[in-house]
PDB file of C-alpha atoms and ligand atoms in Angstrom:
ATOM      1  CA  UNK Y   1     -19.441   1.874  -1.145  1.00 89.00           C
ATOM      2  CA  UNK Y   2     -15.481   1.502  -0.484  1.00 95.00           C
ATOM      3  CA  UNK Y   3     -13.461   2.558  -3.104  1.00 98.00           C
ATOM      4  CA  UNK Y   4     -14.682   3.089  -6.689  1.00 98.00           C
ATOM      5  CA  UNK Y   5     -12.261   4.052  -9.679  1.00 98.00           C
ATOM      6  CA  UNK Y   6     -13.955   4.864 -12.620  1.00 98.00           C
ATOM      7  CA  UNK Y   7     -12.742   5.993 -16.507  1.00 98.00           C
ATOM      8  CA  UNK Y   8      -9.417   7.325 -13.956  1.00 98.00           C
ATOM      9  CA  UNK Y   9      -7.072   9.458 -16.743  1.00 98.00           C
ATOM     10  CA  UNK Y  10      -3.582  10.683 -15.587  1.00 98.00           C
ATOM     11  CA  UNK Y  11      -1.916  13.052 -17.690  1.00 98.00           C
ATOM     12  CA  UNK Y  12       1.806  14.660 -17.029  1.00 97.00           C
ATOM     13  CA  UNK Y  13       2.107  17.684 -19.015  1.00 92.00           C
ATOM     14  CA  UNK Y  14       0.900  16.605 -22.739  1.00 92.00           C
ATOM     15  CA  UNK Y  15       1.282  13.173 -21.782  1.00 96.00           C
ATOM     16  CA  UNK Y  16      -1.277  11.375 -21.034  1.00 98.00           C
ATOM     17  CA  UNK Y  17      -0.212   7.786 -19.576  1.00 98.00           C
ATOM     18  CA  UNK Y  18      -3.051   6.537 -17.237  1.00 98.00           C
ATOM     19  CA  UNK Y  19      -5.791   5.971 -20.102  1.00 98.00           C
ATOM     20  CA  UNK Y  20      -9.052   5.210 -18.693  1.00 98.00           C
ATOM     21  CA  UNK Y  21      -8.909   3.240 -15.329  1.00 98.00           C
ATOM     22  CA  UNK Y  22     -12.021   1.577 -13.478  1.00 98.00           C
ATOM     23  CA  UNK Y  23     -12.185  -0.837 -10.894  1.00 98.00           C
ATOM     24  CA  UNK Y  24     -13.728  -1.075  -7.529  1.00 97.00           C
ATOM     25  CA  UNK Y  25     -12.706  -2.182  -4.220  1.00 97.00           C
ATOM     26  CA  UNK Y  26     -15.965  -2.911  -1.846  1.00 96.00           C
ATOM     27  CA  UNK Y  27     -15.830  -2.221   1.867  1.00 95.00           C
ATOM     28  CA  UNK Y  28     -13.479  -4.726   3.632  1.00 94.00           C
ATOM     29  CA  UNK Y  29     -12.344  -6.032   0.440  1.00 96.00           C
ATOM     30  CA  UNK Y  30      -8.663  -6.778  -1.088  1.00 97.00           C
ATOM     31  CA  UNK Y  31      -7.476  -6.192  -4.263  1.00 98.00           C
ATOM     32  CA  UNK Y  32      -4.250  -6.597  -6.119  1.00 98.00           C
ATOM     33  CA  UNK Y  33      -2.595  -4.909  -9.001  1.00 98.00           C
ATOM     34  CA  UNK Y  34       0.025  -5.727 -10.904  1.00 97.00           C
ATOM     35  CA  UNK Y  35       1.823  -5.279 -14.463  1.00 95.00           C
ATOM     36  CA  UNK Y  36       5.320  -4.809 -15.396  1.00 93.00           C
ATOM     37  CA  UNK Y  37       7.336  -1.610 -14.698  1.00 94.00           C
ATOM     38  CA  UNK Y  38       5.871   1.518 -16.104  1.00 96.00           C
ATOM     39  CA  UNK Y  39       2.170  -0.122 -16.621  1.00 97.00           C
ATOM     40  CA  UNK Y  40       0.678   2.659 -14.390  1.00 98.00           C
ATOM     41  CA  UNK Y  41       0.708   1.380 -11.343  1.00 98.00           C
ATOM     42  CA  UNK Y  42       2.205   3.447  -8.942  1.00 97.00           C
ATOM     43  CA  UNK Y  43       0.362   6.764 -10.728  1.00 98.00           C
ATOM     44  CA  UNK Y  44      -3.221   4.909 -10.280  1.00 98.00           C
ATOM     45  CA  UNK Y  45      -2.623   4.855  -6.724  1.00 98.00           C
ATOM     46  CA  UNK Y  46      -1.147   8.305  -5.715  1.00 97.00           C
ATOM     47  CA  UNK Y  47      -4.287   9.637  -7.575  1.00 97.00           C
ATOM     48  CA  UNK Y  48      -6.417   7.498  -5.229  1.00 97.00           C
ATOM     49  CA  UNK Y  49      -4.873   8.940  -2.658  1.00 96.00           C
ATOM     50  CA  UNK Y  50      -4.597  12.394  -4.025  1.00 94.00           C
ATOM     51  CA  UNK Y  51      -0.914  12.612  -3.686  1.00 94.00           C
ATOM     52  CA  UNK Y  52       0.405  12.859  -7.900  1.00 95.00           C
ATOM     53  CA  UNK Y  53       3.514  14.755  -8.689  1.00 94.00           C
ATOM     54  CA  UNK Y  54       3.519  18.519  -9.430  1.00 92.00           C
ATOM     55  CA  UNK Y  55       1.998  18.590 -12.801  1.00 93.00           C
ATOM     56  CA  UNK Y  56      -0.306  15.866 -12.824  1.00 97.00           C
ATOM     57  CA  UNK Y  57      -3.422  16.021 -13.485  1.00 97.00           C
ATOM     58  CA  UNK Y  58      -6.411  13.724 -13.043  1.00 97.00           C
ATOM     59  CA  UNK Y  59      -9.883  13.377 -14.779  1.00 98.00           C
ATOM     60  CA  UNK Y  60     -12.467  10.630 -13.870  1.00 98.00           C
ATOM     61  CA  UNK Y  61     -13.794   9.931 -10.893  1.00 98.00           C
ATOM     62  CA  UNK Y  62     -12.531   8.061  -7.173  1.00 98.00           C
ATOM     63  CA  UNK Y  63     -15.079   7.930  -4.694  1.00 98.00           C
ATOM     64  CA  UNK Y  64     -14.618   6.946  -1.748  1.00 97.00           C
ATOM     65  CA  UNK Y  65     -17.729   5.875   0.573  1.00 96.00           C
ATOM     66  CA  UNK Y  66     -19.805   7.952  -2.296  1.00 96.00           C
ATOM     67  CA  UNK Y  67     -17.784  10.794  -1.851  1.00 96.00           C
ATOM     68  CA  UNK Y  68     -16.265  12.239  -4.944  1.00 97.00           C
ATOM     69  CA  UNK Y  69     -11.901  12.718  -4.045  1.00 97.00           C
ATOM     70  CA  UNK Y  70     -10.820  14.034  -7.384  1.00 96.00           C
ATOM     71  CA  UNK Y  71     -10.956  17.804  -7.514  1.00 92.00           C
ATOM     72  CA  UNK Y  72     -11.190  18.238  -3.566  1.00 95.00           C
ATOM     73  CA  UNK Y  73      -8.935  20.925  -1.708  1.00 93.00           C
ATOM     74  CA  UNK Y  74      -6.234  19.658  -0.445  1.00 90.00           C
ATOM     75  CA  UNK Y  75      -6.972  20.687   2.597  1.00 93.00           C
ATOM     76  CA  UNK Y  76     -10.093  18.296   2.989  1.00 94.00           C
ATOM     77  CA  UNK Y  77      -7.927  15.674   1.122  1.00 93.00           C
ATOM     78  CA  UNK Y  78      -5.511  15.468   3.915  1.00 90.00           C
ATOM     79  CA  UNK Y  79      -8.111  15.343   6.244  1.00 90.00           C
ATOM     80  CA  UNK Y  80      -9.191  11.975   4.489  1.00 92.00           C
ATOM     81  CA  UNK Y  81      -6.219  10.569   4.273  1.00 89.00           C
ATOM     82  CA  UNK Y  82      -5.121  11.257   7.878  1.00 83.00           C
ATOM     83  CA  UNK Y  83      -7.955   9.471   9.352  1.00 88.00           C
ATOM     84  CA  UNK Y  84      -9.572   6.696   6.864  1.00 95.00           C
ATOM     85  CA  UNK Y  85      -6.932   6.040   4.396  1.00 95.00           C
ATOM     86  CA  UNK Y  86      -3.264   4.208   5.069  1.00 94.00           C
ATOM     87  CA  UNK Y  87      -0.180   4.023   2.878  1.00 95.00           C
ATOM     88  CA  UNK Y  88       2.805   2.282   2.716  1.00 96.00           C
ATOM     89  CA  UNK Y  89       5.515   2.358  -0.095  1.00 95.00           C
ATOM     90  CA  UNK Y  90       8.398   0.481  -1.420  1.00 93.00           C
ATOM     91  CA  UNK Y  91      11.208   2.153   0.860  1.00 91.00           C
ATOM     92  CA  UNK Y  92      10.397   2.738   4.282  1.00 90.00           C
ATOM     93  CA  UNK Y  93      12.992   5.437   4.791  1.00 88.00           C
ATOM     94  CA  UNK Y  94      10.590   7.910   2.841  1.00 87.00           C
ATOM     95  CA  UNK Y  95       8.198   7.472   5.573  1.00 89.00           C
ATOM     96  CA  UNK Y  96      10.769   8.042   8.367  1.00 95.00           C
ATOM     97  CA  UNK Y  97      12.318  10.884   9.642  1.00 96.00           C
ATOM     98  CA  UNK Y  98      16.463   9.713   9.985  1.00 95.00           C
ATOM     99  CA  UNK Y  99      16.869  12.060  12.998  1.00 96.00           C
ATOM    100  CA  UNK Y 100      14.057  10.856  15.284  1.00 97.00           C
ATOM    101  CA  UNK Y 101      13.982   7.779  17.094  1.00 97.00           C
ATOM    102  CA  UNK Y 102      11.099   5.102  15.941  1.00 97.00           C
ATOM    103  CA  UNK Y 103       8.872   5.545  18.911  1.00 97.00           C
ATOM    104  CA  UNK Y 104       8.438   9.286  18.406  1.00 97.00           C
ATOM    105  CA  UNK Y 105       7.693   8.667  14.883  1.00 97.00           C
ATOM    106  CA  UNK Y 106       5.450   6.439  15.788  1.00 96.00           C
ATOM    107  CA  UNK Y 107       3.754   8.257  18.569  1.00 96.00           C
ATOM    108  CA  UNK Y 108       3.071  11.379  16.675  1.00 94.00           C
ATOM    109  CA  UNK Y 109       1.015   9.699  13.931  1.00 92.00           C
ATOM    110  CA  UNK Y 110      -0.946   8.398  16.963  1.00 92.00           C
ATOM    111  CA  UNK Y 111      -1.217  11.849  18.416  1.00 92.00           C
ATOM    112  CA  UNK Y 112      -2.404  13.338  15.383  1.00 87.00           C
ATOM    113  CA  UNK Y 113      -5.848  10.976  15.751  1.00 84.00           C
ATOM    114  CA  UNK Y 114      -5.794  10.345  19.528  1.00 88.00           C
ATOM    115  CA  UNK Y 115      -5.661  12.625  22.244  1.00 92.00           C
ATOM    116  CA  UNK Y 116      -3.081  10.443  24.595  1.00 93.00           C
ATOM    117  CA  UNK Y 117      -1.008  11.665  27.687  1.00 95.00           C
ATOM    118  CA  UNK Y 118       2.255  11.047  27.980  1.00 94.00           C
ATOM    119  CA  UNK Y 119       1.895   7.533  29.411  1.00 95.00           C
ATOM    120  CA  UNK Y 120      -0.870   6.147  27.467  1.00 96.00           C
ATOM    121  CA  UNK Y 121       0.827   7.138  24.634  1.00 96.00           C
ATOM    122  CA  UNK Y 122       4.284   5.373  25.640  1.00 96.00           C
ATOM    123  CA  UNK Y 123       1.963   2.583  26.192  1.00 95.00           C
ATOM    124  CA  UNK Y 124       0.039   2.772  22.560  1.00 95.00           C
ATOM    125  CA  UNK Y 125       3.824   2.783  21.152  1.00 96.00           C
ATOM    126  CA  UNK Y 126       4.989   0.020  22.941  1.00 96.00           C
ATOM    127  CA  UNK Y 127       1.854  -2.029  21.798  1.00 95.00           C
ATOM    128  CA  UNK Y 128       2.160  -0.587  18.310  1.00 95.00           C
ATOM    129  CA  UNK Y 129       5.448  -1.621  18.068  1.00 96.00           C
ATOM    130  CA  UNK Y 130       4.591  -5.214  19.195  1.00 95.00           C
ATOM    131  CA  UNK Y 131       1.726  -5.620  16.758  1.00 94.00           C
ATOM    132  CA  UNK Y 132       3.819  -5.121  13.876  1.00 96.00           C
ATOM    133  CA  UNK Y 133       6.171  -8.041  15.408  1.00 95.00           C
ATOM    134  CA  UNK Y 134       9.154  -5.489  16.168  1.00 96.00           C
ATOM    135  CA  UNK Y 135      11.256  -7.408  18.711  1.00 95.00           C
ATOM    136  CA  UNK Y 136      11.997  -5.859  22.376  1.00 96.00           C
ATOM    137  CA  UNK Y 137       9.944  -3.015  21.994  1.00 96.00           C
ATOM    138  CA  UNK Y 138      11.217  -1.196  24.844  1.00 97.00           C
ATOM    139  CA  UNK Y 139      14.243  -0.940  23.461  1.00 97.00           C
ATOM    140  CA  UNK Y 140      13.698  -0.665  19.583  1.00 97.00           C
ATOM    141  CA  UNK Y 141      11.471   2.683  20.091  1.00 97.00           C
ATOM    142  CA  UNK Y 142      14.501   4.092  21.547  1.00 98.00           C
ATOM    143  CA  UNK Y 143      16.489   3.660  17.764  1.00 98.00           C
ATOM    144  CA  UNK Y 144      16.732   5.904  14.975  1.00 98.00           C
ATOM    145  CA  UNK Y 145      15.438   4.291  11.990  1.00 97.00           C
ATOM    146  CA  UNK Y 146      19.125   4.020  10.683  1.00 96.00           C
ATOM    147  CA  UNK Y 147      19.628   1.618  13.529  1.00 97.00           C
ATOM    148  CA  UNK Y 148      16.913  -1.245  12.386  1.00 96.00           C
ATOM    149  CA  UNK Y 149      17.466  -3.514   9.643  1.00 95.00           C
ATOM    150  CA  UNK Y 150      14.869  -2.748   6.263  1.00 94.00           C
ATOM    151  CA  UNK Y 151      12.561  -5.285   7.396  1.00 95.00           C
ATOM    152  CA  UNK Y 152      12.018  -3.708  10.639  1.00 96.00           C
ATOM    153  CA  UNK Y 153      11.912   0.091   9.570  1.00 96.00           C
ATOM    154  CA  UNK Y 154       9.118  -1.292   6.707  1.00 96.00           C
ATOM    155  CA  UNK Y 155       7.519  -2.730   9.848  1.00 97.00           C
ATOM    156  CA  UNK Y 156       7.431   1.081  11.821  1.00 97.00           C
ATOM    157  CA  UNK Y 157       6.292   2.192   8.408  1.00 96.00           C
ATOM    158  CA  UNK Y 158       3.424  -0.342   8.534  1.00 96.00           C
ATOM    159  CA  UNK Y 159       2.818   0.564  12.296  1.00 96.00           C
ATOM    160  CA  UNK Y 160       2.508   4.243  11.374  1.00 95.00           C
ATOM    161  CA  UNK Y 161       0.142   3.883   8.531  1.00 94.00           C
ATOM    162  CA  UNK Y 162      -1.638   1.820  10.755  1.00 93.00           C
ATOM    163  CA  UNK Y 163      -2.254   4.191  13.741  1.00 91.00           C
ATOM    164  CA  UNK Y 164      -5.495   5.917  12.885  1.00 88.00           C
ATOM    165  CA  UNK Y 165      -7.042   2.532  12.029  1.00 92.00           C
ATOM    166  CA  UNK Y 166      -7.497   3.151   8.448  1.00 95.00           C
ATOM    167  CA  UNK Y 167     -10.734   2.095   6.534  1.00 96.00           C
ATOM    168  CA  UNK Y 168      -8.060   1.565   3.357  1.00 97.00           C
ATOM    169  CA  UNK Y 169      -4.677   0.751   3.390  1.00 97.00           C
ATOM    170  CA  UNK Y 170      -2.887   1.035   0.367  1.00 97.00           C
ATOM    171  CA  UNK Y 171       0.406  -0.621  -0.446  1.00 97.00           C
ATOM    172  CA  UNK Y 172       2.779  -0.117  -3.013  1.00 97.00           C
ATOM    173  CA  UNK Y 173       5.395  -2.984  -3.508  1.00 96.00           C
ATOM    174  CA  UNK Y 174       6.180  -2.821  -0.077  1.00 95.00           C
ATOM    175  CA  UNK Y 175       8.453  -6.037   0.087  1.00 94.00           C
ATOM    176  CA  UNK Y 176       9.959  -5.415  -3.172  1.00 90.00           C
ATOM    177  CA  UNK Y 177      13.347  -4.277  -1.435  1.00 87.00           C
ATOM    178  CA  UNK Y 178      13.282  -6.768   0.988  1.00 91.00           C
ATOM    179  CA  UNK Y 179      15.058 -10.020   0.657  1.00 88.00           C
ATOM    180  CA  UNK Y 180      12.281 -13.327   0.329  1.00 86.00           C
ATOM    181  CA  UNK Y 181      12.543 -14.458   3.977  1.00 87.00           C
ATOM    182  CA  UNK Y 182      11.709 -11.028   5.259  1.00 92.00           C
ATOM    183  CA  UNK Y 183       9.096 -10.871   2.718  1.00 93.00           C
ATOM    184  CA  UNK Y 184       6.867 -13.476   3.821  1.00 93.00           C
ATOM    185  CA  UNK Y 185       6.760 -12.104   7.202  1.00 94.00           C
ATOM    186  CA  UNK Y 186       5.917  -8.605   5.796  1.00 95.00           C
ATOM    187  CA  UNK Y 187       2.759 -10.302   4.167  1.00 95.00           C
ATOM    188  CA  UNK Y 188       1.719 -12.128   6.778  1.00 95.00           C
ATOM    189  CA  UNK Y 189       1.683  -9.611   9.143  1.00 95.00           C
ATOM    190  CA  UNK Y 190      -0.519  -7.213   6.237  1.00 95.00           C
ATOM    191  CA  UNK Y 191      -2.730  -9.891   5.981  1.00 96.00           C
ATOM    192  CA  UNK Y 192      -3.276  -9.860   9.754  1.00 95.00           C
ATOM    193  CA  UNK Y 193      -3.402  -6.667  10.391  1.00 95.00           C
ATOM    194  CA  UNK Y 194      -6.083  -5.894   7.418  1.00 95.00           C
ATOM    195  CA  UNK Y 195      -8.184  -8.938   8.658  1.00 95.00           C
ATOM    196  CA  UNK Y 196      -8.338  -7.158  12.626  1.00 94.00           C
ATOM    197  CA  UNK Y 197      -9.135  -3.908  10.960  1.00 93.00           C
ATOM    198  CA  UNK Y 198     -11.666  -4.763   8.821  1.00 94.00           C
ATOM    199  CA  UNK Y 199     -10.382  -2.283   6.437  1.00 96.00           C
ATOM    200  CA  UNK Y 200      -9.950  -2.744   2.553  1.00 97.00           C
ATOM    201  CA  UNK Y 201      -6.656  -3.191   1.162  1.00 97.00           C
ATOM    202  CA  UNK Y 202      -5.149  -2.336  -2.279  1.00 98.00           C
ATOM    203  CA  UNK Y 203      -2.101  -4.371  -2.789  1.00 98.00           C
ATOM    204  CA  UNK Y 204       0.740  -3.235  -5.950  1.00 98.00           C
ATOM    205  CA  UNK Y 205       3.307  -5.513  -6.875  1.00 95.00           C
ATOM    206  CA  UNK Y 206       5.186  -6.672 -10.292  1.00 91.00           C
ATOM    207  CA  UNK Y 207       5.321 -10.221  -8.526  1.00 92.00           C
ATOM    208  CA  UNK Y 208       1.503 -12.091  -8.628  1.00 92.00           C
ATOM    209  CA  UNK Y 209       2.991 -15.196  -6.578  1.00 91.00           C
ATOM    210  CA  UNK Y 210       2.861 -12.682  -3.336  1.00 92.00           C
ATOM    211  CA  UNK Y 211      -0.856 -11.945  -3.921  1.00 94.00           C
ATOM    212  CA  UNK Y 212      -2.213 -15.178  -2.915  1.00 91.00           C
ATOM    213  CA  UNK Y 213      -1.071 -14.564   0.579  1.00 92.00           C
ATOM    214  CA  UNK Y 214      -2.996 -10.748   1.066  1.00 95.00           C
ATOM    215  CA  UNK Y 215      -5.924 -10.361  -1.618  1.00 95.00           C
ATOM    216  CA  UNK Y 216      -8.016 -12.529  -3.202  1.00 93.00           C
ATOM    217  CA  UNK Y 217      -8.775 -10.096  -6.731  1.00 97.00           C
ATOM    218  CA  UNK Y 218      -6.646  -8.618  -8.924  1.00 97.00           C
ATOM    219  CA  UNK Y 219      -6.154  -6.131 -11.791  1.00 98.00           C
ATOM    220  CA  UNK Y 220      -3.752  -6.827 -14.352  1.00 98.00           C
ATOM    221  CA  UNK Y 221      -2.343  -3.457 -15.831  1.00 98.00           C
ATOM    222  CA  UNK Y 222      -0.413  -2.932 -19.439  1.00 97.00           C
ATOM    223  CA  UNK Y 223       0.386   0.662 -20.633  1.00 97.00           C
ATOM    224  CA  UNK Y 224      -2.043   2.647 -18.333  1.00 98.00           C
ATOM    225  CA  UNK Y 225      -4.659  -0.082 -19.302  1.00 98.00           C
ATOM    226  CA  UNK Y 226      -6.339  -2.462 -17.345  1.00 98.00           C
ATOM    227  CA  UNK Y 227      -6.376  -5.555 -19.323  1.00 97.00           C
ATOM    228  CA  UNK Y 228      -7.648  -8.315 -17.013  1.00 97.00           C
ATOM    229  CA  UNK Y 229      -9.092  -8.543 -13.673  1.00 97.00           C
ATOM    230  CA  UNK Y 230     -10.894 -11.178 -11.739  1.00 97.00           C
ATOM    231  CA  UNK Y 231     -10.616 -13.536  -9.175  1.00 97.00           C
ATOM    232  CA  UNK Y 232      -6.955 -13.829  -8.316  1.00 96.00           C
ATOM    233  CA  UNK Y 233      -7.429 -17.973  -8.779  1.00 94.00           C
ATOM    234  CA  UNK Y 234      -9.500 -18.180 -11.691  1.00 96.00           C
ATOM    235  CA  UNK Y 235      -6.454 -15.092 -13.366  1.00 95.00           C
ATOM    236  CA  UNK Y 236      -3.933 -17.310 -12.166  1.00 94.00           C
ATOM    237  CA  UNK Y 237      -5.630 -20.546 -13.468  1.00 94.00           C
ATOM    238  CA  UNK Y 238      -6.559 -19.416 -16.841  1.00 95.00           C
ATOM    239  CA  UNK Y 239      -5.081 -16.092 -18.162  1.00 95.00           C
ATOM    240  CA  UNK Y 240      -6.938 -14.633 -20.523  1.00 95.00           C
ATOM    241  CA  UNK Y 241      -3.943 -12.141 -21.749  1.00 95.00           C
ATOM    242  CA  UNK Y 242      -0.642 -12.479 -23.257  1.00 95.00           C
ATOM    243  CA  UNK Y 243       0.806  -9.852 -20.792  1.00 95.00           C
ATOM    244  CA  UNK Y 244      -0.834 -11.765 -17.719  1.00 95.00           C
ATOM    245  CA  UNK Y 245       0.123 -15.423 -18.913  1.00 95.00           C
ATOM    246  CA  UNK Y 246       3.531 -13.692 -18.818  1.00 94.00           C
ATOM    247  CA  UNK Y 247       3.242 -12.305 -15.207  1.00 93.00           C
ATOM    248  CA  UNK Y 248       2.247 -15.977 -13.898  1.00 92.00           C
ATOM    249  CA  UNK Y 249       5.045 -17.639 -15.902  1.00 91.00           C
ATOM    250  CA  UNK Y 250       7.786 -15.423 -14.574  1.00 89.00           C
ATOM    251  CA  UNK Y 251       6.357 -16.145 -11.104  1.00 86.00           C
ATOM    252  CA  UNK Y 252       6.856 -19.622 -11.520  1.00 83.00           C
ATOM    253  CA  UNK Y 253      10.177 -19.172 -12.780  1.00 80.00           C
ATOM    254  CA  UNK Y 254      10.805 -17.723  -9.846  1.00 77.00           C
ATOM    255  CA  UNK Y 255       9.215 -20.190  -7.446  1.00 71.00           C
ATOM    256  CA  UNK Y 256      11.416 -22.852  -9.101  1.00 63.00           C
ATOM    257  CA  UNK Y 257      13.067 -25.015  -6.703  1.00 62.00           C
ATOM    258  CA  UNK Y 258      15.271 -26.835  -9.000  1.00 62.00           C
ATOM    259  CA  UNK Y 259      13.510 -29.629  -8.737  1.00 59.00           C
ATOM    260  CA  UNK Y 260      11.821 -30.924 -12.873  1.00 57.00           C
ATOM    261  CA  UNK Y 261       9.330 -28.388 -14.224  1.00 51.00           C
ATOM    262  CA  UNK Y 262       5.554 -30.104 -14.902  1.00 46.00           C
TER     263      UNK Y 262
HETATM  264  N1  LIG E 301       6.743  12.175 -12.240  1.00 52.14           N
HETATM  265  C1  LIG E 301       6.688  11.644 -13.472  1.00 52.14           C
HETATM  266  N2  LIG E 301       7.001  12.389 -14.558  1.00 52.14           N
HETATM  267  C2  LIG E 301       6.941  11.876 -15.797  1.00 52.14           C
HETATM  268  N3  LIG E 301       6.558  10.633 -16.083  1.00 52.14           N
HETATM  269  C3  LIG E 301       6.240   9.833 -15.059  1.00 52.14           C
HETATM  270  C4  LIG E 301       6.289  10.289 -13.708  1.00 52.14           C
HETATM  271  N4  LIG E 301       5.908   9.279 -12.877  1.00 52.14           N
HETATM  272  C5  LIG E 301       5.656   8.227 -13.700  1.00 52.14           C
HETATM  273  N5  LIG E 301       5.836   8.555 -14.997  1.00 52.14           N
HETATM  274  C6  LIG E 301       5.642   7.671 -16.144  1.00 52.14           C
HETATM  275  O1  LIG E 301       4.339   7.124 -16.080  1.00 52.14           O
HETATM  276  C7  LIG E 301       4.337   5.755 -16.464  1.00 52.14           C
HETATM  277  C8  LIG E 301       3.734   4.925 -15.354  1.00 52.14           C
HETATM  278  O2  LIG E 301       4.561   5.027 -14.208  1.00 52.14           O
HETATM  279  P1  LIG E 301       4.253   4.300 -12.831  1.00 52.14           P
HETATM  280  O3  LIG E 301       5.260   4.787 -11.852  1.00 52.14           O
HETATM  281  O4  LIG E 301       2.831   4.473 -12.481  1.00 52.14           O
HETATM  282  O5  LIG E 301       4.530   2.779 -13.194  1.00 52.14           O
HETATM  283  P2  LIG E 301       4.536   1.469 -12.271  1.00 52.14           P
HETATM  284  O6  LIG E 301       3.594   0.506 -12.885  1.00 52.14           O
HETATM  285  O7  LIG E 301       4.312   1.868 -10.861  1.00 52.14           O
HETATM  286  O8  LIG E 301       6.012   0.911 -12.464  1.00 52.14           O
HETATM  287  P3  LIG E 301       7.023   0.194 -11.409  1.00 52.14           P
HETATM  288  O9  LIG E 301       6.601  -1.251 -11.350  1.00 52.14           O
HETATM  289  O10 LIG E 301       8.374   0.365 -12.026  1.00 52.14           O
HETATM  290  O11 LIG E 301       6.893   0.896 -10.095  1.00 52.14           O
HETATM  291  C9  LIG E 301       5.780   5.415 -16.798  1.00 52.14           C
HETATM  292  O12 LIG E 301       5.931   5.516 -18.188  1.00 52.14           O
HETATM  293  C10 LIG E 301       6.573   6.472 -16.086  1.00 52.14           C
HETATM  294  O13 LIG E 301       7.780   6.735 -16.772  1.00 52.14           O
HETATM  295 MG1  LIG E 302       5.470   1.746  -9.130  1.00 52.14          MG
END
């Protein structure tokens, strides 16, 4: 049960550029993936979540809790995805709506799974808005989106994929345009939220230094391939692959505090 990818092929007109795709992610699990720009990433997940481009097309199989997602209306799709699944993506803004203020953003995607009056639901904002660390919430629900700094509108985003208490949250490289410091607090607050859920999580990145701090397996993808996966320790430890010996080195480049390299 959970998630389970199997032989997943994604083709864009005659092109076909996710080749063959399988992993699993088992209830209340985490998993990351990561490869370098244009490995696939980004196209494996939409198709998870039934949300590809005009033109796409899919072929293999993503079941989720045994039920086959590939090939269903979209009609029942958004049904699933409304209530069980959760997504949030690199730029908040394509989440939010510029002309309406955070806390009606917010409340509507908790209308659309609870049946709230008006003051519970100003209370379920409020708290919303609290749980994903926004400061002064009585006042920040009152902003447009314009008026919050990224770090804050990626938290709304988080607090609106959040609202129906998904079974599966699925992230794609939603620090990336954040600067470091904001990052941390970004993971730290998916790792929280994911562990008081319960729910699964599916974690994209380029940058395998921030998995440690959300999953604890990962898939390394090259070229619509999956070309390692494992443990994110024993990955990290001992790459097997060129590509992912690559990934961990350019982390550590990164990580380098100036101080003599071991
Ligand atoms: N709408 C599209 N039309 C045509 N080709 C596309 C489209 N979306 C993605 N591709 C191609 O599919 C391949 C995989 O793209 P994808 O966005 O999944 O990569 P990614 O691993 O998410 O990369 P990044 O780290 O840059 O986000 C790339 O070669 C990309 O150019
Ligand atoms: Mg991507």
């Amino acid at each position: 049960m959970g998630l389970e990818v199997s032989d997943l092929r994604i083709r864009i007109g005659r092109r076909e550029l996710v080749h063959g795709v399988t992993f699993d992610v088992p209830t209340g699990e985490r998993l990351g993936i990561i490869g370098e720009s244009g490995s696939g990433k980004t196209l494996t997940v939409l198709a998870v979540l039934g949300l590809l481009p005009e033109g796409a097309t899919a072929e293999g199989s993503v079941r989720w809790n045994g039920r086959e997602l590939l090939g269903l209306p979209d009609r029942d799709l958004a049904l699933i995805r409304g209530k069980e699944l959760g997504v949030v993506f690199q730029d908040p803004s394509s989440a939010l709506n510029p002309i309406r203020t955070v806390g009606a953003q917010i409340g509507e995607s908790l209308s659309i799974h609870y049946d709230l009056d008006r003051r519970e639901l100003r209370q379920r904002v409020l708290a919303a808005a609290a749980r994903v660390g926004l400061p002064d919430p009585e006042e920040i629900v009152r902003r447009y989106p314009h008026q919050l700094s990224g770090g804050q509108r990626q938290r709304v985003a988080i607090a609106m994929a959040v609202a129906s208490g998904p079974r599966l949250l699925v992230a794609d490289e939603p620090t990336t345009a954040l600067d470091v410091t904001v990052q941390a607090g970004i993971l730290r607050l998916f790792d929280d939220l994911v562990g008081t859920l319960g729910s699964s999580l599916v974690f994209v990145t380029h940058d395998i230094a921030l998995l440690g701090a959300v999953t604890d397996h990962v898939v390394v993808m090259a070229d619509g391939r999956i070309v390692e996966s494992g443990r994110l320790d024993t990955v990290v430890d001992d790459p097997r692959e060129a590509i992912t010996a690559g990934l961990v080195e350019a982390a550590r480049v990164a990580a380098w505090d100036g101080g003599p390299v071991a």
